[in-house]
Tab-separated table of C-alpha atoms and ligand atoms in Angstrom:
chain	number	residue	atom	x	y	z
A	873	UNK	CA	42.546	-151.730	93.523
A	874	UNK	CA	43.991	-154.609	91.835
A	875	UNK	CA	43.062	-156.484	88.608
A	876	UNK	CA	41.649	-158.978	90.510
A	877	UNK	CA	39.096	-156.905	92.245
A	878	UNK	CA	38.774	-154.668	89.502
A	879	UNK	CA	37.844	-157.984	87.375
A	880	UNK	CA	35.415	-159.076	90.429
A	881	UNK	CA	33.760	-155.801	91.076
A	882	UNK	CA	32.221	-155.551	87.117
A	883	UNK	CA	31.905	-159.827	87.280
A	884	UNK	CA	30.457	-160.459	90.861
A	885	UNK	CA	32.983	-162.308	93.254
A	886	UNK	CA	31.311	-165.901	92.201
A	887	UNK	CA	31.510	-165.272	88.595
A	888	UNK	CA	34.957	-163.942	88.695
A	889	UNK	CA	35.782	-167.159	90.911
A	890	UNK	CA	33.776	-169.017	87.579
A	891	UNK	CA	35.601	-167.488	84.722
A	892	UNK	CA	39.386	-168.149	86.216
A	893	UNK	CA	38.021	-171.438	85.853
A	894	UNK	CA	36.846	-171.384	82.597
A	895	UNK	CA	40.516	-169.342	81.850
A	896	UNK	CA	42.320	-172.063	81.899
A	897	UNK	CA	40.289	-173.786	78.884
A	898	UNK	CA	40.418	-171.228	77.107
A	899	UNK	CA	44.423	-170.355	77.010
A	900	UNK	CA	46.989	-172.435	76.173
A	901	UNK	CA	50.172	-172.938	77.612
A	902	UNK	CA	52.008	-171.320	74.624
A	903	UNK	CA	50.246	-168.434	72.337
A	904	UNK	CA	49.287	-171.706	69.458
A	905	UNK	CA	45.919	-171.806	70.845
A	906	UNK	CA	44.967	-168.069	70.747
A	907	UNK	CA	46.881	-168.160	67.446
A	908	UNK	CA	44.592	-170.304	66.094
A	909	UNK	CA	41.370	-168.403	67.334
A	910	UNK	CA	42.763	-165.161	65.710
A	911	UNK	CA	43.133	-167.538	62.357
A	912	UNK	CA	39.584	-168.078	62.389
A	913	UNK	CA	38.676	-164.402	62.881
A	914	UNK	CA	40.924	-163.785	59.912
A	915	UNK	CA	39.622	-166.511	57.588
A	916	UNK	CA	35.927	-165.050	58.713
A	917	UNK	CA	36.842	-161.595	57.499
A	918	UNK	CA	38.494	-162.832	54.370
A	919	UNK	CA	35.310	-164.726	53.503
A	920	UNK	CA	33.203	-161.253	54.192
A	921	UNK	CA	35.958	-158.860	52.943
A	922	UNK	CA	36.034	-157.008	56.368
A	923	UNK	CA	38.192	-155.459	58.663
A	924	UNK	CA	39.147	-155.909	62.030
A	925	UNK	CA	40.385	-154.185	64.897
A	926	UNK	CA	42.010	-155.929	68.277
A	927	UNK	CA	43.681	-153.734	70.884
A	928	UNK	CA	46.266	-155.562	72.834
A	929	UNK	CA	48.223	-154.932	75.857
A	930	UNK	CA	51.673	-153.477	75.184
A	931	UNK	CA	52.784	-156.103	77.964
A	932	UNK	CA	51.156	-158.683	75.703
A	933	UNK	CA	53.402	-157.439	72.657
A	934	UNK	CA	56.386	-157.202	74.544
A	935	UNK	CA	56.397	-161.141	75.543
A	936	UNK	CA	55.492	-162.324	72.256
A	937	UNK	CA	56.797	-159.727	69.636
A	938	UNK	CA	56.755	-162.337	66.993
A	939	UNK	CA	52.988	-163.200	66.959
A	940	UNK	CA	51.425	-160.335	65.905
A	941	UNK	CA	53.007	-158.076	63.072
A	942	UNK	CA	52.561	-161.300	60.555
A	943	UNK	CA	48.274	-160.285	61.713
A	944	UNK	CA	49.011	-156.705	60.890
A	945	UNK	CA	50.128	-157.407	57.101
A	946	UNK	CA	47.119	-159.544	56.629
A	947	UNK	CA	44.557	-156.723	57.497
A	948	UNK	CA	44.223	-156.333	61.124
A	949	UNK	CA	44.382	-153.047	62.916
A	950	UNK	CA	46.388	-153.695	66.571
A	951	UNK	CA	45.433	-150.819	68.782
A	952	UNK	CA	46.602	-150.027	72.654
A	953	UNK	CA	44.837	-151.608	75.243
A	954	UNK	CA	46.823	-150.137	77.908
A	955	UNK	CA	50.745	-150.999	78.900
A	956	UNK	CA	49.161	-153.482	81.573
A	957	UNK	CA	45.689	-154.510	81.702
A	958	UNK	CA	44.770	-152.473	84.402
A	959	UNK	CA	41.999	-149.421	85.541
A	960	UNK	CA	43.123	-146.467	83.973
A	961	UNK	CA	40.255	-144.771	86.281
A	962	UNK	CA	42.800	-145.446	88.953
A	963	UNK	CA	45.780	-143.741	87.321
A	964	UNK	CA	46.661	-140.184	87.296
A	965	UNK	CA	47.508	-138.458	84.226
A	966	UNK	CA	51.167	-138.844	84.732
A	967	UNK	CA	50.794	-142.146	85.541
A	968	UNK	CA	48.492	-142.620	81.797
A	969	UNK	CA	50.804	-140.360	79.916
A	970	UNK	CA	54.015	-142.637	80.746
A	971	UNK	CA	52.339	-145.887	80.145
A	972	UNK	CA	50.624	-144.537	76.881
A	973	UNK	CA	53.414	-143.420	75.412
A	974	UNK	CA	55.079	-146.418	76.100
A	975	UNK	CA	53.125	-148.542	74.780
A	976	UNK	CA	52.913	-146.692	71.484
A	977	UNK	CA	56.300	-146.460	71.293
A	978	UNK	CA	56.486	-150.673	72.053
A	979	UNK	CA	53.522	-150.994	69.506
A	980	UNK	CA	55.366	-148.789	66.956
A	981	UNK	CA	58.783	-150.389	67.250
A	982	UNK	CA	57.055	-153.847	66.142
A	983	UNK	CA	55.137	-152.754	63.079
A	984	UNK	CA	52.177	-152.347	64.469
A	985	UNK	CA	50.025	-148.468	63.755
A	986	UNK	CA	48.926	-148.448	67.511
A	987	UNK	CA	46.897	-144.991	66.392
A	988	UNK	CA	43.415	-146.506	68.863
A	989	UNK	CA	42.806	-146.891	72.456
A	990	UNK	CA	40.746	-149.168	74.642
A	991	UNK	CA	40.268	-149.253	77.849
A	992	UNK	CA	40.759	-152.337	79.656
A	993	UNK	CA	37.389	-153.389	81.968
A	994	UNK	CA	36.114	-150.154	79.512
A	995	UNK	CA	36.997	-148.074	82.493
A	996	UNK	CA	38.464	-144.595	81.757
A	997	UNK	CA	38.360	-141.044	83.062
A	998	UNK	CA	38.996	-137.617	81.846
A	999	UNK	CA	42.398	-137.718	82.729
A	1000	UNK	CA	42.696	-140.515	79.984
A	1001	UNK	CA	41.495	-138.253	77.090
A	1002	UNK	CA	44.390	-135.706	77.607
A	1003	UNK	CA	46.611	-138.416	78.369
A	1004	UNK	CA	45.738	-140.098	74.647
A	1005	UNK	CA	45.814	-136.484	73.038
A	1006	UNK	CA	49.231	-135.867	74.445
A	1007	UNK	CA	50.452	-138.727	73.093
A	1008	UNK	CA	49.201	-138.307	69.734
A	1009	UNK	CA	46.675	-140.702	69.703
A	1010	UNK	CA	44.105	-140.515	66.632
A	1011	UNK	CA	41.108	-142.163	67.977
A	1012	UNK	CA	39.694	-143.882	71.732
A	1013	UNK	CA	36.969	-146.804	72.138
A	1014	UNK	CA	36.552	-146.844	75.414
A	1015	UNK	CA	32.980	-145.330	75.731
A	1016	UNK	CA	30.168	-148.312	75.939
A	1017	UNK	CA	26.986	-147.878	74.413
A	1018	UNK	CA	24.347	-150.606	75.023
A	1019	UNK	CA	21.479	-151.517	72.764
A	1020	UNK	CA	17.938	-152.477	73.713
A	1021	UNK	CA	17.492	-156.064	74.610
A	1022	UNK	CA	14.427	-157.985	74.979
A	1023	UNK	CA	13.645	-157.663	78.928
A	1024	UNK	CA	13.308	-161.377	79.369
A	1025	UNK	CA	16.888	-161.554	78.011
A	1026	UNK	CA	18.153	-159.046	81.038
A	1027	UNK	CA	20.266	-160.258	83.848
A	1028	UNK	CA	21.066	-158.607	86.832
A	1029	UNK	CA	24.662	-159.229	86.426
A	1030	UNK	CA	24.641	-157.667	82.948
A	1031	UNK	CA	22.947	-154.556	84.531
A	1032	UNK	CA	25.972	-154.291	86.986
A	1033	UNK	CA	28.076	-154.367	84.126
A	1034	UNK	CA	26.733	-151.039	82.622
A	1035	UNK	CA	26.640	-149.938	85.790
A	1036	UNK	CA	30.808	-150.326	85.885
A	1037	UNK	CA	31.381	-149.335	82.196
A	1038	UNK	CA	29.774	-146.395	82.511
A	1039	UNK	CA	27.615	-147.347	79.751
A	1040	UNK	CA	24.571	-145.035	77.882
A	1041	UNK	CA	21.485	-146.080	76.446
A	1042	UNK	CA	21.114	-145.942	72.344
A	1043	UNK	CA	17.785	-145.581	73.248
A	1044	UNK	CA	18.652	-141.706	74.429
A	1045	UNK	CA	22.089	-141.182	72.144
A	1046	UNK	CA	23.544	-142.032	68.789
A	1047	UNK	CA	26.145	-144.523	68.634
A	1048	UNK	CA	28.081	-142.331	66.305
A	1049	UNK	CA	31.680	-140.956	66.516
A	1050	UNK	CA	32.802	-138.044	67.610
A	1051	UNK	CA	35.435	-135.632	67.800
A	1052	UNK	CA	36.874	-134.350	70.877
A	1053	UNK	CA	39.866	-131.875	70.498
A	1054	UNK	CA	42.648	-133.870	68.730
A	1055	UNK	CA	40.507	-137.495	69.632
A	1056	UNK	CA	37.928	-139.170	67.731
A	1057	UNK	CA	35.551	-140.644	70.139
A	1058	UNK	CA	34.218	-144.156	68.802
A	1059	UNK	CA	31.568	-145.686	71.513
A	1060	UNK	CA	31.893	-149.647	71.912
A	1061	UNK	CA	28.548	-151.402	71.623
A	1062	UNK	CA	26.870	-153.610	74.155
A	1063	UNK	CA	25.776	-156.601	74.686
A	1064	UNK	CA	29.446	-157.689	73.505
A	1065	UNK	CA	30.979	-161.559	73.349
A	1066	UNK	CA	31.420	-161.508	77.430
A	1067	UNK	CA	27.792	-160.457	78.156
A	1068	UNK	CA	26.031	-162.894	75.887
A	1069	UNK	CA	28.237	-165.369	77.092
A	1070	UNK	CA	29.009	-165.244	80.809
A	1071	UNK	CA	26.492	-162.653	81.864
A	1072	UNK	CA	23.792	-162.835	79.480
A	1073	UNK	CA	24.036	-166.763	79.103
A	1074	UNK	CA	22.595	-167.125	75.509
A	1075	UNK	CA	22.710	-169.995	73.325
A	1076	UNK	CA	24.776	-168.987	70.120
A	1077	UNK	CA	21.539	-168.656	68.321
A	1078	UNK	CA	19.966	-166.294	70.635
A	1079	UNK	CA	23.256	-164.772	70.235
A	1080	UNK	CA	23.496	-164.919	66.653
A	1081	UNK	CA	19.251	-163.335	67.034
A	1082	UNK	CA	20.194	-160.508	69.792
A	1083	UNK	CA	23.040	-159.510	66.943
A	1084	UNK	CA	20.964	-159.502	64.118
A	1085	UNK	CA	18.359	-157.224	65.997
A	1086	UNK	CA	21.047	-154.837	66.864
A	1087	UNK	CA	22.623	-154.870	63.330
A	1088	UNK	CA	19.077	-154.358	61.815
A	1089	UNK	CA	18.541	-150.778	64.430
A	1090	UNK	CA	21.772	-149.464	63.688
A	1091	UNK	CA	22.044	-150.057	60.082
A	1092	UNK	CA	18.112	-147.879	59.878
A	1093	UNK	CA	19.939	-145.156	62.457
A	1094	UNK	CA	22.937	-145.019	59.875
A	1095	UNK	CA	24.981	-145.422	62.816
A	1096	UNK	CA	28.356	-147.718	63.685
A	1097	UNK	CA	27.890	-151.386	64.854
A	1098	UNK	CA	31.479	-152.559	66.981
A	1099	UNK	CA	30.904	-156.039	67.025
A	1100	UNK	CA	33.035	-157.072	69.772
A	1101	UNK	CA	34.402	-160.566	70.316
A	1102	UNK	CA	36.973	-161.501	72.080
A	1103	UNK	CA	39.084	-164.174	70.354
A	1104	UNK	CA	38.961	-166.310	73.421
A	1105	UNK	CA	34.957	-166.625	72.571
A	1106	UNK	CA	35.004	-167.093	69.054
A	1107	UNK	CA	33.014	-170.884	69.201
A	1108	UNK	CA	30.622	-169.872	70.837
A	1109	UNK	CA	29.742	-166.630	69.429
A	1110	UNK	CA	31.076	-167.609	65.776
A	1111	UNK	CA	27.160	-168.440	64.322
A	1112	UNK	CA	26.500	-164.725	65.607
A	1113	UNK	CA	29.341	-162.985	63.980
A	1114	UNK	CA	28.388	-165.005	60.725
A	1115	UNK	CA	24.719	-164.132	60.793
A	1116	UNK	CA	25.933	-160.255	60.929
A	1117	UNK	CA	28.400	-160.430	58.120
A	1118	UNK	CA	26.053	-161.938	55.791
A	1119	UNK	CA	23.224	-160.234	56.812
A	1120	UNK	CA	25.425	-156.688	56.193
A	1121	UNK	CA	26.777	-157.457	52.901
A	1122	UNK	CA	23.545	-158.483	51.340
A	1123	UNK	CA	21.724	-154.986	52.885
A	1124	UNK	CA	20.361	-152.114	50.179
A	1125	UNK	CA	21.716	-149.939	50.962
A	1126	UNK	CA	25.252	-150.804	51.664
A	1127	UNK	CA	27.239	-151.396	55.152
A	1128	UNK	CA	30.834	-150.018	55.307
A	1129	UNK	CA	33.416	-152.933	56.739
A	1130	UNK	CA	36.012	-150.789	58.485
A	1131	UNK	CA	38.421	-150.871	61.192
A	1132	UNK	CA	38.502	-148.235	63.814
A	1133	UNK	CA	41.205	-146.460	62.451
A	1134	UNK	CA	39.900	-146.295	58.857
A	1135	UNK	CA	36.153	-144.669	61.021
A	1136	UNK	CA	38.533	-142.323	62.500
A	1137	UNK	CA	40.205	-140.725	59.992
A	1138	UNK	CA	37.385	-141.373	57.821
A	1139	UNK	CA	35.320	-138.883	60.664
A	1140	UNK	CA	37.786	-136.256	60.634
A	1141	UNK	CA	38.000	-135.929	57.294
A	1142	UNK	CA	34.527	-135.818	56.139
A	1143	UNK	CA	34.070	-133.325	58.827
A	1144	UNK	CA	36.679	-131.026	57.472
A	1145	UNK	CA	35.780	-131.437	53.364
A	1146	UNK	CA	35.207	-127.854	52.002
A	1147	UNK	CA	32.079	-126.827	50.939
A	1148	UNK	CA	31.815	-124.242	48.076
A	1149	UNK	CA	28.612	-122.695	46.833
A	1150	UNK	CA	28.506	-119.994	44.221
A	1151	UNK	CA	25.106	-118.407	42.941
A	1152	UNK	CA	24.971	-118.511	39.107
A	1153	UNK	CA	21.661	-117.569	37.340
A	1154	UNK	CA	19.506	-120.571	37.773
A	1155	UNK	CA	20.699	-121.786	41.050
A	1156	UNK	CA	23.659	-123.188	43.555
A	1157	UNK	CA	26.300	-124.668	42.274
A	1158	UNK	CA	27.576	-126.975	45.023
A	1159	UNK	CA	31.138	-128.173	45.314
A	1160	UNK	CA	33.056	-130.570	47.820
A	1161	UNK	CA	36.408	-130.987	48.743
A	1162	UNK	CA	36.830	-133.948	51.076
A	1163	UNK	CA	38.097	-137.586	51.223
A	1164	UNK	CA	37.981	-140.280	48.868
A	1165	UNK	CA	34.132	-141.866	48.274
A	1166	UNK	CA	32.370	-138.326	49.820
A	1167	UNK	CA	29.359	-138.356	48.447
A	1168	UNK	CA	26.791	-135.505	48.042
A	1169	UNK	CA	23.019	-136.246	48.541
A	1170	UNK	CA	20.139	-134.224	47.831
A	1171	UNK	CA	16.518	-134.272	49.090
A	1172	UNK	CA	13.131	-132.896	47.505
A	1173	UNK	CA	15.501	-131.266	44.434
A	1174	UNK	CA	16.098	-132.118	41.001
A	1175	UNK	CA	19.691	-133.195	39.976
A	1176	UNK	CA	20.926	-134.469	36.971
A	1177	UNK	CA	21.800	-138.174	37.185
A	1178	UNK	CA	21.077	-138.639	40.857
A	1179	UNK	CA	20.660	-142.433	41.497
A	1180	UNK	CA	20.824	-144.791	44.191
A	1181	UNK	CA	18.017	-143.674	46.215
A	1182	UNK	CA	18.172	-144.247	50.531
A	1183	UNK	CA	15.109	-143.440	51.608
A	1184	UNK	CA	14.306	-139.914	50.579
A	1185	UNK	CA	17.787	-138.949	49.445
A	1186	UNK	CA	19.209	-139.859	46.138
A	1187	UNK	CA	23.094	-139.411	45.505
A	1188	UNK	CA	24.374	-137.160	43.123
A	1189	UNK	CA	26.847	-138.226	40.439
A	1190	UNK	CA	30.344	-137.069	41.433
A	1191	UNK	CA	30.983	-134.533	43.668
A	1192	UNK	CA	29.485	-131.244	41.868
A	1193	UNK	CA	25.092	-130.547	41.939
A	1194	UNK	CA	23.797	-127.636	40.853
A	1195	UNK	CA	20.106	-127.063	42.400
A	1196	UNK	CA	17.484	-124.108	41.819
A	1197	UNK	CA	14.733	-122.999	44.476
A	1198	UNK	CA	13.603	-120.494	46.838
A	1199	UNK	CA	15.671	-121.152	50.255
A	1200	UNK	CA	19.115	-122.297	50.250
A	1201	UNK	CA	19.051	-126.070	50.836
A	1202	UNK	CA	20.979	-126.164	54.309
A	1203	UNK	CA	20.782	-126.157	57.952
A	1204	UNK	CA	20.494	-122.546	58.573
A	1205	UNK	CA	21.769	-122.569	62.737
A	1206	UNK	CA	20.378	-119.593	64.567
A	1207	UNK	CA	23.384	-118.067	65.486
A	1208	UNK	CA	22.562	-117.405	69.221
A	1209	UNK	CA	22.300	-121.548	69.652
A	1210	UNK	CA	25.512	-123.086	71.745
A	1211	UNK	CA	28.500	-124.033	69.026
A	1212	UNK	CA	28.139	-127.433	70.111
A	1213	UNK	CA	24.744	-127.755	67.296
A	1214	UNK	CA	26.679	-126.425	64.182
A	1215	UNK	CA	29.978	-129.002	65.335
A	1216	UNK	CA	27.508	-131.938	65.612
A	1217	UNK	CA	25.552	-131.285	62.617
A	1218	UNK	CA	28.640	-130.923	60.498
A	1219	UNK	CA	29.908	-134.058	62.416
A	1220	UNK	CA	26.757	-135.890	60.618
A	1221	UNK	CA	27.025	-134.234	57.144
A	1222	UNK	CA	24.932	-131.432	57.128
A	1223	UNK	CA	26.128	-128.142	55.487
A	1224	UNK	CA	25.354	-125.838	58.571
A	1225	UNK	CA	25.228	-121.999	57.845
A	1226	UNK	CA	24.956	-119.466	60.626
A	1227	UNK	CA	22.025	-117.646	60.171
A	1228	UNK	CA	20.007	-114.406	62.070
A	1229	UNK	CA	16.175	-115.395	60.831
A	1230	UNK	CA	14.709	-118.147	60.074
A	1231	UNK	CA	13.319	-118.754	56.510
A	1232	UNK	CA	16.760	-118.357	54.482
A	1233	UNK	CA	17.441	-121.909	54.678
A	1234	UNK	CA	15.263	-125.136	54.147
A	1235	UNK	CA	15.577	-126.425	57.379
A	1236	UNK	CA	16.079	-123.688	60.199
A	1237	UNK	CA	17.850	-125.316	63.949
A	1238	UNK	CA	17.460	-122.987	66.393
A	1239	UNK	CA	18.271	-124.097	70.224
A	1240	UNK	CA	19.175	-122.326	73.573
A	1241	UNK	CA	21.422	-125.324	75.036
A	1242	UNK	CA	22.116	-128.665	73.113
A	1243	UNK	CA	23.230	-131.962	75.256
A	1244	UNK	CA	24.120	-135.264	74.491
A	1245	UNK	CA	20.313	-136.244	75.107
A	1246	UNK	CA	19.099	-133.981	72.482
A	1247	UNK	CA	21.018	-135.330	69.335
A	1248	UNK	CA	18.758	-138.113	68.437
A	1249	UNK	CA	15.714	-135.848	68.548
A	1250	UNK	CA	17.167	-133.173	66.521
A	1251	UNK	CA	18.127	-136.020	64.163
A	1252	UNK	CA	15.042	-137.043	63.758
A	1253	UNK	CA	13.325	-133.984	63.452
A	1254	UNK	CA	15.492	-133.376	60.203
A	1255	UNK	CA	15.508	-136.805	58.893
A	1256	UNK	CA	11.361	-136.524	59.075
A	1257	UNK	CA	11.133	-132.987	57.605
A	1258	UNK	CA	11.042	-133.305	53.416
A	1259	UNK	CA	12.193	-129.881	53.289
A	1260	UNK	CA	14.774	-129.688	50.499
A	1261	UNK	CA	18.163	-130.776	51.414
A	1262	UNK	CA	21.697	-131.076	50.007
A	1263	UNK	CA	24.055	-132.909	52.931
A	1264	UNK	CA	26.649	-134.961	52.698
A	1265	UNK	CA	26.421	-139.034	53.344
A	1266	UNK	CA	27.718	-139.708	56.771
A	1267	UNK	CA	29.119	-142.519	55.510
A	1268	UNK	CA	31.623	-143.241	52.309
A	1269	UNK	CA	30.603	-144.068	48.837
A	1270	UNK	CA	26.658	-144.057	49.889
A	1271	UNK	CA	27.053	-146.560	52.618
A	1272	UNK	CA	24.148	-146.109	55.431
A	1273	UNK	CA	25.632	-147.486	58.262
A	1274	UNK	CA	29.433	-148.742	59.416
A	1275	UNK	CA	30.447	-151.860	60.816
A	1276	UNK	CA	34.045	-152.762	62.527
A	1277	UNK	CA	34.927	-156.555	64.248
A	1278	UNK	CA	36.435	-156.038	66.652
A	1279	UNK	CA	37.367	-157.422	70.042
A	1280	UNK	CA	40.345	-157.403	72.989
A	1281	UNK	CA	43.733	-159.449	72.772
A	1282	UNK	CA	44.068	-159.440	76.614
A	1283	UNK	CA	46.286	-162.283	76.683
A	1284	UNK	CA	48.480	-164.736	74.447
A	1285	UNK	CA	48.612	-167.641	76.963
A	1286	UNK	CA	47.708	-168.775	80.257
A	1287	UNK	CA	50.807	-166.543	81.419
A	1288	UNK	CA	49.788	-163.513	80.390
A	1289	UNK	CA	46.382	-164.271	81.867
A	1290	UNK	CA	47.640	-164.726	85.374
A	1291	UNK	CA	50.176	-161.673	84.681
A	1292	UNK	CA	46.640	-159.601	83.593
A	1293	UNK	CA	45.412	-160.964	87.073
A	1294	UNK	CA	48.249	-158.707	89.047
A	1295	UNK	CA	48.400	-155.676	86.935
A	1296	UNK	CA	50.861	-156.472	85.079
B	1449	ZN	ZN1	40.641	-156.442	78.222
């Protein structure tokens, strides 16, 4: 399958047929136009201190190796977004491997990290997981999650878009990280830049409205918002991306403003911090190793100088507590549950002990299989318990939720567009 029909199967032939049409308003002739819209992303981030993250085409880089790395030293994270902008679904893992590597190497050679994937059309298979972990990938954001919209808002060619990307509900799963093998897994969220434009057809201030909503769920979940706009669709969607920024850093408590690389490593890491508890007469005495701005919170227990309260949590001072009471203040797991519910758990921040009985721990987790579909509920069924907890914050330095811009360079100019057109 080509690009073409690749493009016209997730677009509908007429609205593919629409948006070359639109194409040619939107790129210049030489990259100065695109230039320009990735300036105003830039001076938008500077004004809101955040972080951004555009993938581009290795192809892309390769024609215009002098537009980018000058991006890269202001701030922005450049990630892969395939060799060509084709369907990796369609590739075999040969195929993947040689153009991954590739492009890393290409990305690399410029100055720019290249440690993130993205799919281009969002289309990816298994074979494109072991191709990014054999070439030494950190992180993929390929998977699309969409959000709830108002079902007056709908169209049917935004439902035959989720159809294409393979896209899950965050109705039934948290938009959260997480690690596979060597990969962090980031999910992309939906309705992005292209369907509240071209599919979705909203004004920008139903745009900049559908956003907020969105922003306002995941920041109570504690989850990650990918706020993905293309640079191509900046104007129209710039009162929306506004309306976020401000909105997130004027929220109690606090979003983070990273790029994808910093969530990655940021995931691993706070995954693998060291957790040491010693008895002593009176109590625990809990210690953590981990990355800079781990916090610990504690639930239902007194600690000295805990402040900052989210919700029923307060944050301890530093990275030492020491609490007294009956049960020890953890996730005991019931050690004939799948592996899978300890790995997630610790994924969020819980300290997870393998236990044989219930009634050790606070909070006792005991399950005979554990899917994708049954995160949020167990989620929820600890966040609602006030059983006496010590965890650690998901996010750094007491943030609740995480926020990245972010968005796909797919092409520099009108040439690159019509190379993107036939694979190449
Ligand atoms: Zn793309």
């Amino acid at each position: 399958m080509s690009a073409l029909s690749v493009a016209a199967k997730g677009q509908g032939g007429l609205r593919a047929v629409h948006r070359a049409g639109t194409i040619c308003t939107r790129y210049g002739v030489t990259p100065g136009k695109m230039e320009r819209r990735v300036s105003t992303v830039m001076d938008l981030l500077e004004a809101f201190d955040g972080r951004a993250t555009l993938p581009v085409t290795a192809a892309t880089v390769e024609r215009h190796p002098e537009a980018l790395p000058r991006y890269a030293e202001l701030g922005i994270e450049f990630a892969v977004h395939g060799y060509f902008h084709v369907d990796h679904k369609q590739l075999s893992l040969s195929e993947q491997v040689e153009q991954l590597d590739r492009a890393r190497v290409l990305l690399t050679r410029e100055g720019l990290t290249a440690a993130g994937f993205r799919a281009p059309y969002l289309r990816w298979s298994p074979a494109t997981m072991d191709a990014l972990g054999e070439t030494g990938f950190a992180y993929d954001s390929s998977q699309a999650v969409h959000w709830p919209l108002d079902d007056t808002v709908v169209t049917d060619p935004y439902r035959r878009a989720l159809d294409f990307y393979d896209s899950f509900s965050a109705a039934a799963r948290p938009a959260l990280p997480s690690l596979q093998g060597d990969l962090v897994q980031i999910p992309y969220c939906l309705p992005d830049d292209e369907a509240v434009v071209e599919r979705l057809r909203l004004s920008p201030d139903r745009v900049a409205e559908e956003w907020l909503g969105i922003f306002r769920s995941i920041h109570e979940r504690g989850e990650l918002f990918t706020l993905a706009v293309h640079p191509e669709r900046i104007d129209h969607c710039l009162e929306g991306i506004s309306a976020v920024l401000r909105a997130a850093s004027s929220t109690w408590p606090g979003v983070w403003f990273a790029r994808l690389d910093d969530v990655a490593r940021w995931w691993r890491a706070r995954t693998d911090a060291s957790v040491e508890i010693i008895p002593f007469d009176a109590g625990l005495r809990i210690s953590v190793r981990g990355p800079s701005g781990v916090t610990i919170l504690v639930r239902g227990l007194e600690v000295d100088g805990a402040s900052d309260r989210d919700g029923r949590y307060w944050r301890a001072p530093g990275t030492t507590v020491e609490v007294a009471g009956e049960r020890r203040p953890f996730v005991g797991v019931h050690a004939s549950s799948p592996p899978s519910v300890a790995a997630f758990l610790r994924q969020q921040g819980y300290i997870v002990e393998e236990t044989r009985r219930a009634g050790d721990h606070s909070v006792f987790v005991e399950r005979e299989r554990f899917s994708a579909e049954e995160e949020l509920p167990l989620l929820d069924e600890l966040e609602r318990s006030e059983a006496p907890l010590v965890r650690l914050g998901r996010w750094p330095n007491g943030a609740r939720s995480a926020l990245c811009l972010t968005g796909d360079l797919d092409a520099l100019t009108i040439w690159d567009y019509a190379m993107r057109v036939f694979g190449r």
